[in-house]
Coordinates of C-alpha atoms in Angstrom, one line a residue:
X1 CA 0.0 0.0 0.0
X2 CA 2.8 2.4 0.9
X3 CA 4.6 1.7 -2.4
X4 CA 1.4 2.5 -4.3
X5 CA 0.8 5.7 -2.4
X6 CA 4.4 7.0 -2.6
X7 CA 4.0 8.7 -6.1
X8 CA 1.0 10.6 -4.7
X9 CA 2.3 11.3 -1.2
X10 CA 6.0 12.4 -1.6
X11 CA 6.5 12.5 2.2
X12 CA 6.6 8.7 2.1
X13 CA 9.6 8.9 -0.2
X14 CA 11.8 11.6 1.4
X15 CA 10.7 10.7 4.9
X16 CA 12.3 7.2 4.7
X17 CA 15.8 8.7 4.3
X18 CA 15.4 11.5 6.8
X19 CA 18.6 12.0 8.7
X20 CA 19.7 13.8 11.9
X21 CA 21.8 16.2 9.7
X22 CA 18.7 17.0 7.6
X23 CA 16.8 17.6 10.8
X24 CA 19.4 20.1 12.1
X25 CA 19.4 22.0 8.7
X26 CA 15.6 22.0 8.5
X27 CA 15.3 23.4 12.1
X28 CA 17.7 26.3 11.4
X29 CA 15.9 27.1 8.1
X30 CA 12.5 27.0 9.9
X31 CA 13.7 29.4 12.6
X32 CA 14.9 31.9 10.0
X33 CA 11.7 31.6 7.9
X34 CA 9.4 31.9 10.9
X35 CA 11.1 35.1 12.0
X36 CA 10.6 36.5 8.5
X37 CA 7.0 35.2 8.1
X38 CA 5.6 36.7 11.3
X39 CA 5.5 40.4 10.1
X40 CA 5.1 39.3 6.4
X41 CA 2.0 37.2 7.2
X42 CA 0.4 40.0 9.1
X43 CA 1.2 42.4 6.2
X44 CA -0.2 40.3 3.5
X45 CA -3.4 39.7 5.4
X46 CA -3.7 43.5 5.6
X47 CA -3.2 43.7 1.8
X48 CA -6.0 41.1 1.3
X49 CA -8.3 43.2 3.4
X50 CA -8.5 40.6 6.2
X51 CA -7.7 40.7 9.9
X52 CA -4.0 40.3 10.6
X53 CA -4.4 36.8 12.2
X54 CA -5.7 35.5 8.9
X55 CA -2.2 35.8 7.5
X56 CA -0.7 33.6 10.3
X57 CA -3.6 31.1 10.0
X58 CA -3.0 30.8 6.3
X59 CA 0.7 30.0 7.0
X60 CA 0.3 27.1 9.4
X61 CA -1.9 24.2 8.1
X62 CA -1.3 24.9 4.4
X63 CA 2.5 24.6 5.0
X64 CA 2.0 21.2 6.7
X65 CA -0.3 19.9 3.9
X66 CA 2.2 21.0 1.2
X67 CA 5.0 19.3 3.1
X68 CA 3.0 16.1 2.8
X69 CA 1.9 16.3 -0.8
X70 CA 4.3 18.7 -2.5
X71 CA 7.5 17.7 -4.4
X72 CA 9.7 20.7 -3.8
X73 CA 12.1 20.5 -0.9
X74 CA 12.6 24.2 -0.6
X75 CA 9.2 25.8 -1.5
X76 CA 7.6 27.8 1.3
X77 CA 3.8 28.0 0.9
X78 CA 1.7 30.8 2.4
X79 CA 0.2 34.2 1.6
X80 CA 2.0 36.1 -1.2
X81 CA 1.6 39.6 -2.4
X82 CA 0.0 39.1 -5.8
X83 CA -2.5 36.5 -4.6
X84 CA -3.4 38.7 -1.6
X85 CA -4.0 41.6 -4.0
X86 CA -6.2 39.5 -6.2
X87 CA -8.1 38.3 -3.2
X88 CA -8.8 41.8 -2.1
X89 CA -9.8 42.9 -5.6
X90 CA -12.2 39.9 -5.9
X91 CA -13.9 39.9 -2.6
X92 CA -14.1 43.7 -2.4
X93 CA -16.7 43.5 -5.1
X94 CA -18.8 41.1 -3.1
X95 CA -18.6 42.2 0.5
X96 CA -17.4 45.0 2.7
X97 CA -14.0 44.7 4.5
X98 CA -14.3 43.9 8.1
X99 CA -17.6 42.0 7.8
X100 CA -18.2 38.4 8.4
X101 CA -19.3 38.0 4.8
X102 CA -15.9 39.2 3.6
X103 CA -14.1 36.6 5.7
X104 CA -16.4 33.8 4.5
X105 CA -15.9 34.9 0.9
X106 CA -12.1 34.6 1.5
X107 CA -12.6 31.1 2.8
X108 CA -14.8 30.2 -0.1
X109 CA -12.2 31.6 -2.6
X110 CA -9.5 29.4 -1.0
X111 CA -11.9 26.4 -1.2
X112 CA -12.6 26.9 -4.9
X113 CA -9.0 27.6 -5.7
X114 CA -7.9 24.5 -3.8
X115 CA -10.6 22.4 -5.5
X116 CA -9.6 23.6 -9.0
X117 CA -5.9 23.0 -8.3
X118 CA -6.6 19.5 -7.0
X119 CA -8.8 18.6 -10.0
X120 CA -6.1 19.8 -12.4
X121 CA -3.6 17.7 -10.5
X122 CA -5.7 14.6 -10.6
X123 CA -6.4 15.1 -14.3
X124 CA -2.6 15.7 -14.9
X125 CA -3.2 19.2 -16.4
X126 CA -0.1 20.9 -15.2
X127 CA 0.8 21.7 -18.8
X128 CA -2.0 24.3 -18.9
X129 CA 0.2 26.7 -17.1
X130 CA 2.2 26.9 -20.3
X131 CA -0.6 29.0 -21.9
X132 CA 0.8 32.0 -20.0
X133 CA 4.0 33.1 -21.7
X134 CA 6.9 34.3 -19.7
X135 CA 6.8 37.9 -21.1
X136 CA 3.1 38.1 -20.1
X137 CA 3.8 36.7 -16.6
X138 CA 6.6 39.2 -16.2
X139 CA 4.4 42.1 -17.3
X140 CA 1.5 41.0 -15.0
X141 CA 3.8 40.6 -11.9
X142 CA 5.5 44.0 -12.6
X143 CA 2.1 45.7 -12.9
X144 CA 0.8 43.9 -9.8
X145 CA 3.9 45.1 -7.9
X146 CA 3.2 48.7 -8.8
X147 CA -0.5 48.3 -7.8
X148 CA 0.4 46.7 -4.5
X149 CA 3.0 49.3 -3.6
X150 CA 0.5 52.1 -4.5
X151 CA -2.3 50.4 -2.5
X152 CA -0.1 50.6 0.6
X153 CA 0.6 54.3 0.3
X154 CA -2.6 55.1 2.2
X155 CA -1.2 53.4 5.3
X156 CA 2.1 55.2 4.9
X157 CA 0.3 58.6 4.6
X158 CA -2.3 57.7 7.3
X159 CA -5.3 58.4 5.0
X160 CA -8.4 56.4 4.0
X161 CA -8.1 55.8 0.3
X162 CA -9.5 53.1 -1.9
X163 CA -9.5 51.6 -5.4
X164 CA -8.4 48.6 -7.4
X165 CA -6.8 50.2 -10.4
X166 CA -3.9 52.7 -10.6
X167 CA -6.0 55.7 -11.7
X168 CA -8.6 54.9 -8.9
X169 CA -5.9 54.6 -6.2
X170 CA -4.0 57.8 -7.3
X171 CA -7.2 59.8 -7.6
X172 CA -8.3 58.6 -4.2
X173 CA -4.9 59.3 -2.6
X174 CA -4.9 62.9 -4.0
X175 CA -8.4 63.6 -2.8
X176 CA -7.6 62.4 0.8
X177 CA -4.3 64.2 1.1
X178 CA -5.8 66.8 3.5
X179 CA -6.2 63.9 6.0
X180 CA -2.4 63.3 6.0
X181 CA -1.0 62.3 9.4
X182 CA 2.5 63.6 9.8
X183 CA 3.4 61.1 12.6
X184 CA 2.2 58.1 10.5
X185 CA 4.1 59.4 7.5
X186 CA 7.3 59.8 9.6
X187 CA 7.0 56.2 10.9
X188 CA 6.2 54.9 7.4
X189 CA 9.2 56.7 5.8
X190 CA 11.6 55.6 8.5
X191 CA 10.4 52.0 8.4
X192 CA 10.6 51.9 4.6
X193 CA 14.0 53.4 4.5
X194 CA 15.3 51.1 7.2
X195 CA 14.0 48.0 5.4
X196 CA 15.6 49.1 2.1
X197 CA 18.9 49.7 3.9
X198 CA 18.6 46.3 5.6
X199 CA 18.0 44.5 2.3
X200 CA 20.9 46.1 0.5
X201 CA 23.5 47.2 3.0
X202 CA 23.1 45.4 6.4
X203 CA 24.8 42.1 5.4
X204 CA 27.9 43.8 3.9
X205 CA 28.0 46.1 7.0
X206 CA 27.9 43.3 9.4
X207 CA 30.6 41.3 7.5
X208 CA 32.7 44.4 7.5
X209 CA 32.7 44.7 11.3
X210 CA 33.7 41.1 11.6
X211 CA 30.4 39.3 12.1
X212 CA 30.5 35.7 10.9
X213 CA 28.7 35.1 7.6
X214 CA 26.0 32.8 9.0
X215 CA 25.1 35.2 11.8
X216 CA 25.2 38.2 9.4
X217 CA 22.8 36.4 7.1
X218 CA 20.5 35.6 10.0
X219 CA 20.4 39.1 11.3
X220 CA 19.7 40.5 7.8
X221 CA 16.7 38.1 7.4
X222 CA 15.5 39.3 10.9
X223 CA 15.7 42.9 9.8
X224 CA 11.9 43.4 9.4
X225 CA 11.4 42.1 12.9
X226 CA 13.6 44.9 14.2
X227 CA 11.5 47.4 12.3
X228 CA 8.3 45.8 13.9
X229 CA 9.8 46.0 17.4
X230 CA 11.1 49.5 17.1
X231 CA 7.9 51.1 15.7
X232 CA 5.7 49.1 18.1
X233 CA 7.7 50.3 21.1
X234 CA 7.6 53.8 19.8
X235 CA 3.8 53.8 19.4
X236 CA 3.3 52.3 22.8
X237 CA 5.8 54.4 24.7
X238 CA 4.7 57.7 23.2
X239 CA 1.0 56.9 23.0
X240 CA 0.9 57.7 19.3
X241 CA -2.5 56.1 18.9
X242 CA -4.0 59.2 20.5
X243 CA -2.4 61.2 17.7
X244 CA -4.1 59.3 14.9
X245 CA -1.6 56.5 14.2
X246 CA -3.5 53.4 13.1
X247 CA -2.4 50.2 14.7
X248 CA -3.0 46.5 14.2
X249 CA -5.0 46.2 17.5
X250 CA -6.1 43.1 19.3
X251 CA -5.1 39.8 17.5
X252 CA -6.7 36.6 18.8
X253 CA -4.3 34.5 20.9
X254 CA -5.1 31.1 19.5
X255 CA -4.3 28.3 17.0
X256 CA -6.1 28.4 13.6
X257 CA -9.8 27.8 14.1
X258 CA -11.9 25.3 12.3
X259 CA -13.9 27.2 9.7
X260 CA -16.3 26.4 6.9
X261 CA -16.5 28.1 3.5
X262 CA -19.9 29.0 2.1
X263 CA -21.6 26.6 -0.3
X264 CA -23.9 29.2 -1.7
X265 CA -24.5 28.8 -5.4
X266 CA -24.6 32.5 -5.9
X267 CA -21.3 33.0 -4.1
X268 CA -19.7 30.1 -6.1
X269 CA -20.9 31.7 -9.3
X270 CA -19.3 35.1 -8.3
X271 CA -16.0 33.6 -7.2
X272 CA -15.4 30.7 -9.6
X273 CA -13.7 32.7 -12.4
X274 CA -11.5 34.7 -10.0
X275 CA -10.6 31.4 -8.2
X276 CA -9.4 29.9 -11.5
X277 CA -7.3 32.9 -12.3
X278 CA -5.8 33.0 -8.8
X279 CA -5.1 29.3 -9.1
X280 CA -3.3 29.7 -12.5
X281 CA -1.2 32.7 -11.4
X282 CA -0.4 31.1 -8.0
X283 CA 0.6 27.8 -9.7
X284 CA 2.8 29.4 -12.3
X285 CA 4.6 31.5 -9.7
X286 CA 5.0 28.5 -7.4
X287 CA 6.3 26.1 -10.0
X288 CA 8.7 28.7 -11.4
X289 CA 10.3 29.2 -8.0
X290 CA 10.3 25.5 -7.2
X291 CA 11.9 24.5 -10.4
X292 CA 14.6 27.2 -10.1
X293 CA 15.5 26.1 -6.6
X294 CA 15.3 22.4 -7.5
X295 CA 17.7 22.8 -10.4
X296 CA 20.4 24.2 -8.1
X297 CA 20.4 20.9 -6.2
X298 CA 19.7 18.7 -9.3
X299 CA 16.3 17.7 -7.9
X300 CA 13.1 17.1 -9.8
X301 CA 9.7 18.9 -9.6
X302 CA 6.6 17.1 -10.7
X303 CA 4.2 19.9 -11.9
X304 CA 1.1 17.7 -11.6
X305 CA 1.9 16.6 -8.1
X306 CA 2.6 20.3 -7.3
X307 CA -1.0 21.0 -8.3
X308 CA -2.1 18.4 -5.7
X309 CA 0.2 19.9 -3.0
X310 CA -1.0 23.4 -3.6
X311 CA -4.6 22.3 -3.9
X312 CA -4.4 20.5 -0.5
X313 CA -2.7 23.7 1.0
X314 CA -5.6 25.9 -0.2
X315 CA -8.2 23.5 1.0
X316 CA -6.4 23.5 4.4
X317 CA -6.6 27.3 4.4
X318 CA -10.3 27.3 3.6
X319 CA -11.0 25.1 6.7
X320 CA -8.6 26.9 9.1
X321 CA -9.5 30.6 8.8
X322 CA -7.1 31.5 5.9
X323 CA -7.4 32.6 2.3
X324 CA -5.7 31.6 -1.0
X325 CA -2.0 30.7 -0.7
X326 CA 0.8 29.6 -3.0
X327 CA 4.6 29.2 -3.0
X328 CA 6.3 32.6 -2.3
X329 CA 9.5 33.7 -4.0
X330 CA 11.1 35.6 -1.2
X331 CA 10.4 33.1 1.6
X332 CA 11.3 30.1 -0.6
X333 CA 14.7 31.7 -1.5
X334 CA 15.3 32.4 2.2
X335 CA 14.3 28.8 3.0
X336 CA 16.7 27.5 0.4
X337 CA 19.6 29.8 1.4
X338 CA 19.1 28.9 5.1
X339 CA 19.8 25.3 4.2
X340 CA 16.4 23.6 4.1
X341 CA 16.9 19.9 3.2
X342 CA 13.4 18.6 3.0
X343 CA 9.7 19.8 3.2
X344 CA 10.0 19.1 6.9
X345 CA 11.4 22.6 7.2
X346 CA 8.0 23.9 6.3
X347 CA 6.3 21.8 8.9
X348 CA 8.7 23.1 11.6
X349 CA 8.0 26.7 10.3
X350 CA 4.3 25.9 10.9
X351 CA 5.1 24.9 14.5
X352 CA 7.0 28.1 15.0
X353 CA 4.1 30.2 13.7
X354 CA 1.6 28.2 15.9
X355 CA 3.8 29.1 18.9
X356 CA 3.7 32.8 17.7
X357 CA 0.0 32.7 17.3
X358 CA -0.4 31.4 20.9
X359 CA 2.2 33.5 22.7
X360 CA 3.3 36.5 20.6
X361 CA 0.1 38.1 19.2
X362 CA -0.4 40.4 22.2
X363 CA 2.9 41.9 21.5
X364 CA 1.8 43.3 18.1
X365 CA -1.2 45.2 19.5
X366 CA 0.6 48.6 19.1
X367 CA 2.2 47.6 15.8
X368 CA 1.5 50.5 13.3
X369 CA -0.1 49.6 10.0
X370 CA 2.4 51.9 8.4
X371 CA 5.2 49.4 9.3
X372 CA 3.3 46.5 7.7
X373 CA 2.7 48.7 4.6
X374 CA 6.5 49.4 4.5
X375 CA 7.2 45.6 4.7
X376 CA 4.9 45.0 1.7
X377 CA 6.3 47.9 -0.4
X378 CA 9.9 46.8 0.1
X379 CA 9.0 43.2 -0.7
X380 CA 6.9 43.8 -3.8
X381 CA 9.2 46.5 -5.4
X382 CA 11.7 43.7 -6.0
X383 CA 9.1 42.1 -8.3
X384 CA 8.9 45.2 -10.5
X385 CA 11.0 44.7 -13.6
X386 CA 10.4 47.4 -16.1
X387 CA 13.5 46.3 -18.0
X388 CA 11.4 43.6 -19.5
X389 CA 10.0 46.3 -21.8
X390 CA 13.4 47.1 -23.3
X391 CA 14.4 43.5 -23.5
X392 CA 11.3 42.4 -25.4
X393 CA 11.4 45.5 -27.6
X394 CA 15.0 44.6 -28.7
X395 CA 14.2 40.9 -29.2
X396 CA 10.6 40.7 -30.4
X397 CA 8.0 43.4 -31.0
X398 CA 5.2 40.9 -30.7
X399 CA 6.4 39.9 -27.1
X400 CA 6.9 43.6 -26.3
X401 CA 3.3 44.3 -27.3
X402 CA 2.1 41.4 -25.1
X403 CA 4.1 42.8 -22.1
X404 CA 3.0 46.4 -22.6
X405 CA -0.7 45.5 -23.1
X406 CA -0.7 43.3 -20.0
X407 CA 0.9 46.0 -17.9
X408 CA -1.4 48.7 -19.1
X409 CA -4.6 46.6 -18.7
X410 CA -3.5 45.4 -15.2
X411 CA -2.8 49.0 -14.1
X412 CA -5.9 50.4 -15.8
X413 CA -8.5 47.8 -15.3
X414 CA -7.3 45.7 -12.3
X415 CA -5.6 42.4 -11.7
X416 CA -8.5 40.2 -12.9
X417 CA -8.6 41.9 -16.3
X418 CA -4.8 41.7 -16.3
X419 CA -4.7 38.0 -15.8
X420 CA -7.5 37.3 -18.2
X421 CA -5.9 39.5 -20.9
X422 CA -2.6 37.8 -20.2
X423 CA -4.0 34.4 -21.0
X424 CA -5.8 35.6 -24.1
X425 CA -2.7 37.5 -25.3
X426 CA -0.4 34.5 -24.7
X427 CA -2.7 32.3 -26.8
X428 CA -3.1 34.9 -29.5
X429 CA 0.6 35.5 -29.6
X430 CA 1.2 31.8 -30.1
X431 CA -1.4 31.7 -32.9
X432 CA 0.1 34.8 -34.5
X433 CA 3.7 33.4 -34.4
X434 CA 2.6 30.0 -35.9
X435 CA 0.1 31.3 -38.4
X436 CA 2.9 32.3 -40.7
X437 CA 5.6 29.6 -40.2
X438 CA 9.1 30.1 -41.5
X439 CA 9.3 28.2 -44.8
X440 CA 12.8 28.3 -46.4
X441 CA 13.9 27.2 -49.8
X442 CA 17.0 25.2 -49.3
X443 CA 19.9 23.9 -51.4
X444 CA 22.8 21.5 -51.0
X445 CA 25.9 22.8 -49.3
X446 CA 28.8 21.8 -51.7
X447 CA 30.8 18.8 -50.6
X448 CA 28.3 17.8 -47.8
X449 CA 24.9 16.2 -47.4
X450 CA 23.5 19.2 -45.6
X451 CA 20.8 21.6 -46.9
X452 CA 20.6 25.3 -46.0
X453 CA 18.6 28.4 -46.8
X454 CA 19.4 29.7 -50.3
X455 CA 19.2 33.3 -49.1
X456 CA 21.8 32.8 -46.4
X457 CA 24.3 30.4 -47.9
X458 CA 26.1 29.6 -51.1
X459 CA 24.4 26.3 -52.1
X460 CA 23.7 24.1 -55.1
X461 CA 20.3 24.3 -56.6
X462 CA 18.5 22.8 -59.6
X463 CA 15.8 24.8 -61.5
X464 CA 13.8 21.6 -61.9
X465 CA 13.8 20.7 -58.3
X466 CA 12.8 23.0 -55.4
X467 CA 12.9 22.0 -51.7
X468 CA 10.9 23.9 -49.1
X469 CA 11.8 23.3 -45.5
X470 CA 8.8 23.8 -43.2
X471 CA 10.0 25.0 -39.8
X472 CA 6.7 24.6 -37.9
X473 CA 4.1 22.0 -37.1
X474 CA 1.1 22.2 -39.5
X475 CA -2.3 22.8 -38.2
X476 CA -5.5 24.7 -39.0
X477 CA -4.0 28.2 -38.4
X478 CA -1.1 27.9 -40.9
X479 CA -2.3 25.2 -43.3
X480 CA -3.6 27.7 -45.9
X481 CA -0.3 29.7 -45.6
X482 CA 1.7 26.7 -46.8
X483 CA -0.8 26.2 -49.7
X484 CA -0.3 29.7 -50.9
X485 CA 3.5 29.6 -50.5
X486 CA 3.8 26.4 -52.6
X487 CA 1.5 27.8 -55.2
X488 CA 3.5 31.1 -55.4
X489 CA 6.8 29.2 -55.8
X490 CA 5.6 26.8 -58.4
X491 CA 4.3 29.6 -60.7
X492 CA 7.7 31.3 -60.6
X493 CA 9.5 28.7 -62.8
X494 CA 8.2 26.9 -65.9
X495 CA 11.0 24.3 -65.8
X496 CA 10.1 23.1 -62.3
X497 CA 9.3 19.4 -62.2
X498 CA 9.5 18.4 -58.5
X499 CA 8.6 20.0 -55.2
X500 CA 10.1 18.5 -52.0
X501 CA 8.6 19.4 -48.6
X502 CA 11.3 18.9 -46.0
X503 CA 9.4 17.9 -42.8
X504 CA 12.4 17.6 -40.4
X505 CA 10.9 20.3 -38.1
X506 CA 7.3 19.2 -38.4
X507 CA 6.0 17.4 -35.3
X508 CA 2.3 17.5 -36.0
X509 CA -0.1 17.5 -39.0
X510 CA -3.7 18.0 -38.0
X511 CA -6.7 17.3 -40.2
X512 CA -6.9 20.8 -41.7
X513 CA -3.2 20.6 -42.7
X514 CA -3.8 17.1 -44.1
X515 CA -6.5 18.6 -46.4
X516 CA -4.1 21.3 -47.4
X517 CA -1.5 18.7 -48.3
X518 CA -4.1 16.9 -50.4
X519 CA -5.0 20.1 -52.1
X520 CA -1.4 20.9 -52.9
X521 CA -1.0 17.4 -54.3
X522 CA -4.0 17.7 -56.6
X523 CA -2.9 21.1 -57.9
X524 CA 0.7 20.0 -58.6
X525 CA -0.6 16.8 -60.3
X526 CA -2.7 19.0 -62.6
X527 CA 0.4 21.1 -63.4
X528 CA 2.5 18.0 -64.1
X529 CA 4.7 18.6 -61.0
X530 CA 5.7 15.9 -58.6
X531 CA 5.1 16.4 -54.8
X532 CA 7.5 14.6 -52.5
X533 CA 8.1 14.5 -48.7
X534 CA 11.4 14.0 -47.0
X535 CA 12.6 13.3 -43.4
X536 CA 9.1 12.8 -42.1
X537 CA 9.1 11.9 -38.4
X538 CA 7.8 8.5 -37.4
X539 CA 4.7 9.7 -35.4
X540 CA 3.7 12.1 -38.2
X541 CA 4.1 9.4 -40.9
X542 CA 2.1 6.9 -38.7
X543 CA -0.8 9.3 -38.7
X544 CA -0.5 10.0 -42.5
X545 CA -0.5 6.3 -43.1
X546 CA -3.9 6.0 -41.6
X547 CA -5.3 8.1 -44.5
X548 CA -5.3 7.7 -48.2
X549 CA -2.8 10.6 -48.7
X550 CA 0.3 8.4 -49.1
X551 CA -1.5 6.4 -51.8
X552 CA -2.7 9.5 -53.6
X553 CA 0.7 11.3 -53.4
X554 CA 2.0 11.7 -56.9
X555 CA 5.6 11.5 -55.7
X556 CA 7.6 9.7 -53.0
X557 CA 8.3 9.9 -49.3
X558 CA 12.1 9.9 -48.9
X559 CA 13.9 8.9 -45.7
X560 CA 16.5 11.7 -46.1
X561 CA 16.6 15.0 -48.0
X562 CA 20.0 14.1 -49.5
X563 CA 18.5 10.9 -50.9
X564 CA 15.6 12.8 -52.4
X565 CA 17.9 15.4 -53.9
X566 CA 20.2 12.8 -55.4
X567 CA 17.5 10.7 -57.0
X568 CA 15.3 13.5 -58.4
X569 CA 18.2 15.6 -59.8
X570 CA 19.7 12.6 -61.5
X571 CA 16.6 12.5 -63.8
X572 CA 16.5 16.2 -64.5

């Protein structure tokens, strides 16, 4: 039974070889990640429009479930900035922040997201994430980072602004500027500046004064905690709440509660599309991080099993007071750098957060929201990569268009529109690129058996024989393009007797393309020109052999292009 379950429950695999050395490394990594996650979890719950304890709750049971079902040994699962923003944007249209309905909607969103991810994993649909191209993902994450940072300015300024798009947020901030609280602004600026300094300069500074590398790294990771402590003490000791500084307030001192999502059909209908979009974005982000870290240790990630792991984590969040979660970039990198050997590091992190939920929550009563906003801003600005615009402009104008449109739509219409447009743009971009496949006329390189583009190389040609190398699979989008190209080339020379289609790069021929090949064959037959195929791949030929096309073909199918060229030119 265990052997049968092992592919579906990875803990049964790595758990068998768990060593004392791995335990030591995992405990150290868990300690560092726990210290980092306490302020971060509170901050991301604030971003999602939920009570701060929801961030801690969403970081306990989901981590444990992922440790059981996930395949990455370094991925740290929990609330992340982009998903938190998408959660706020989705639920804000259904319920008012601070109400019971808002919290229930968050649970339901996590439930639907978890169910969708689990279903995709069971059906082995991890490949669907490939429908989002990397330029589109980069554009969406960059725009989301700008939106998230902008959304937190109201906490830095101490004003009550709103909005889900960049124009709405900026307009609301400007209209509420008269409410500016100077003390809150001072705390926010100091916290933000300190966190930026910690991220870039603290570690070199500590190394410069003789602090050992391991301790310097630990103190750098704990930098946000120092900001939390300093600003909390400042607010408490100087009674800044009486001067308008907004604080976190009372946080329940308890373990994650048992909760139930709503099973209302109307609520399901309102949340199902956003849940799917959140699932796709979360999965893409999570798998990208997991694969990057796994490659550094020559480990393997199973995308389909990752879907199951993330699905279980989100279902866990739905039943323990959380909201949608996924694998976070920053915490996963910290987990990896801290020496995490197995997913058990995540389970130990969950224990640390549970202890914090029981013992430390009273200490954050006077924590200013401006400090949490500063934590978010510093974290998400590292996601903003506007250089992707220049890179794609230099490399591919089509990719640049996809990035620019995704960024503009996300900023102008919101994250849901940005994700949806990203998926559509990715598909349209693929269709555009493959609708006009590169088809090169090739000739023989003298003294070899290789064939190259006649426009790029000095090659041998024969006016009676033309070879067209098709550099793309043939399907309904580009089938007519090939027909037109062959027709145009054939009418250019009256001495032409043979056309060879070099299929070395063709991996698929769908039914529409088959009909185009049949049409090409009929036209060339009427013109007295032979149609031949060369270097057809086995799977493609197997499918063609199921039809009458090979029998109706007026020419031959050659194993090699050189063999076709040699035989046909010998008779011309």
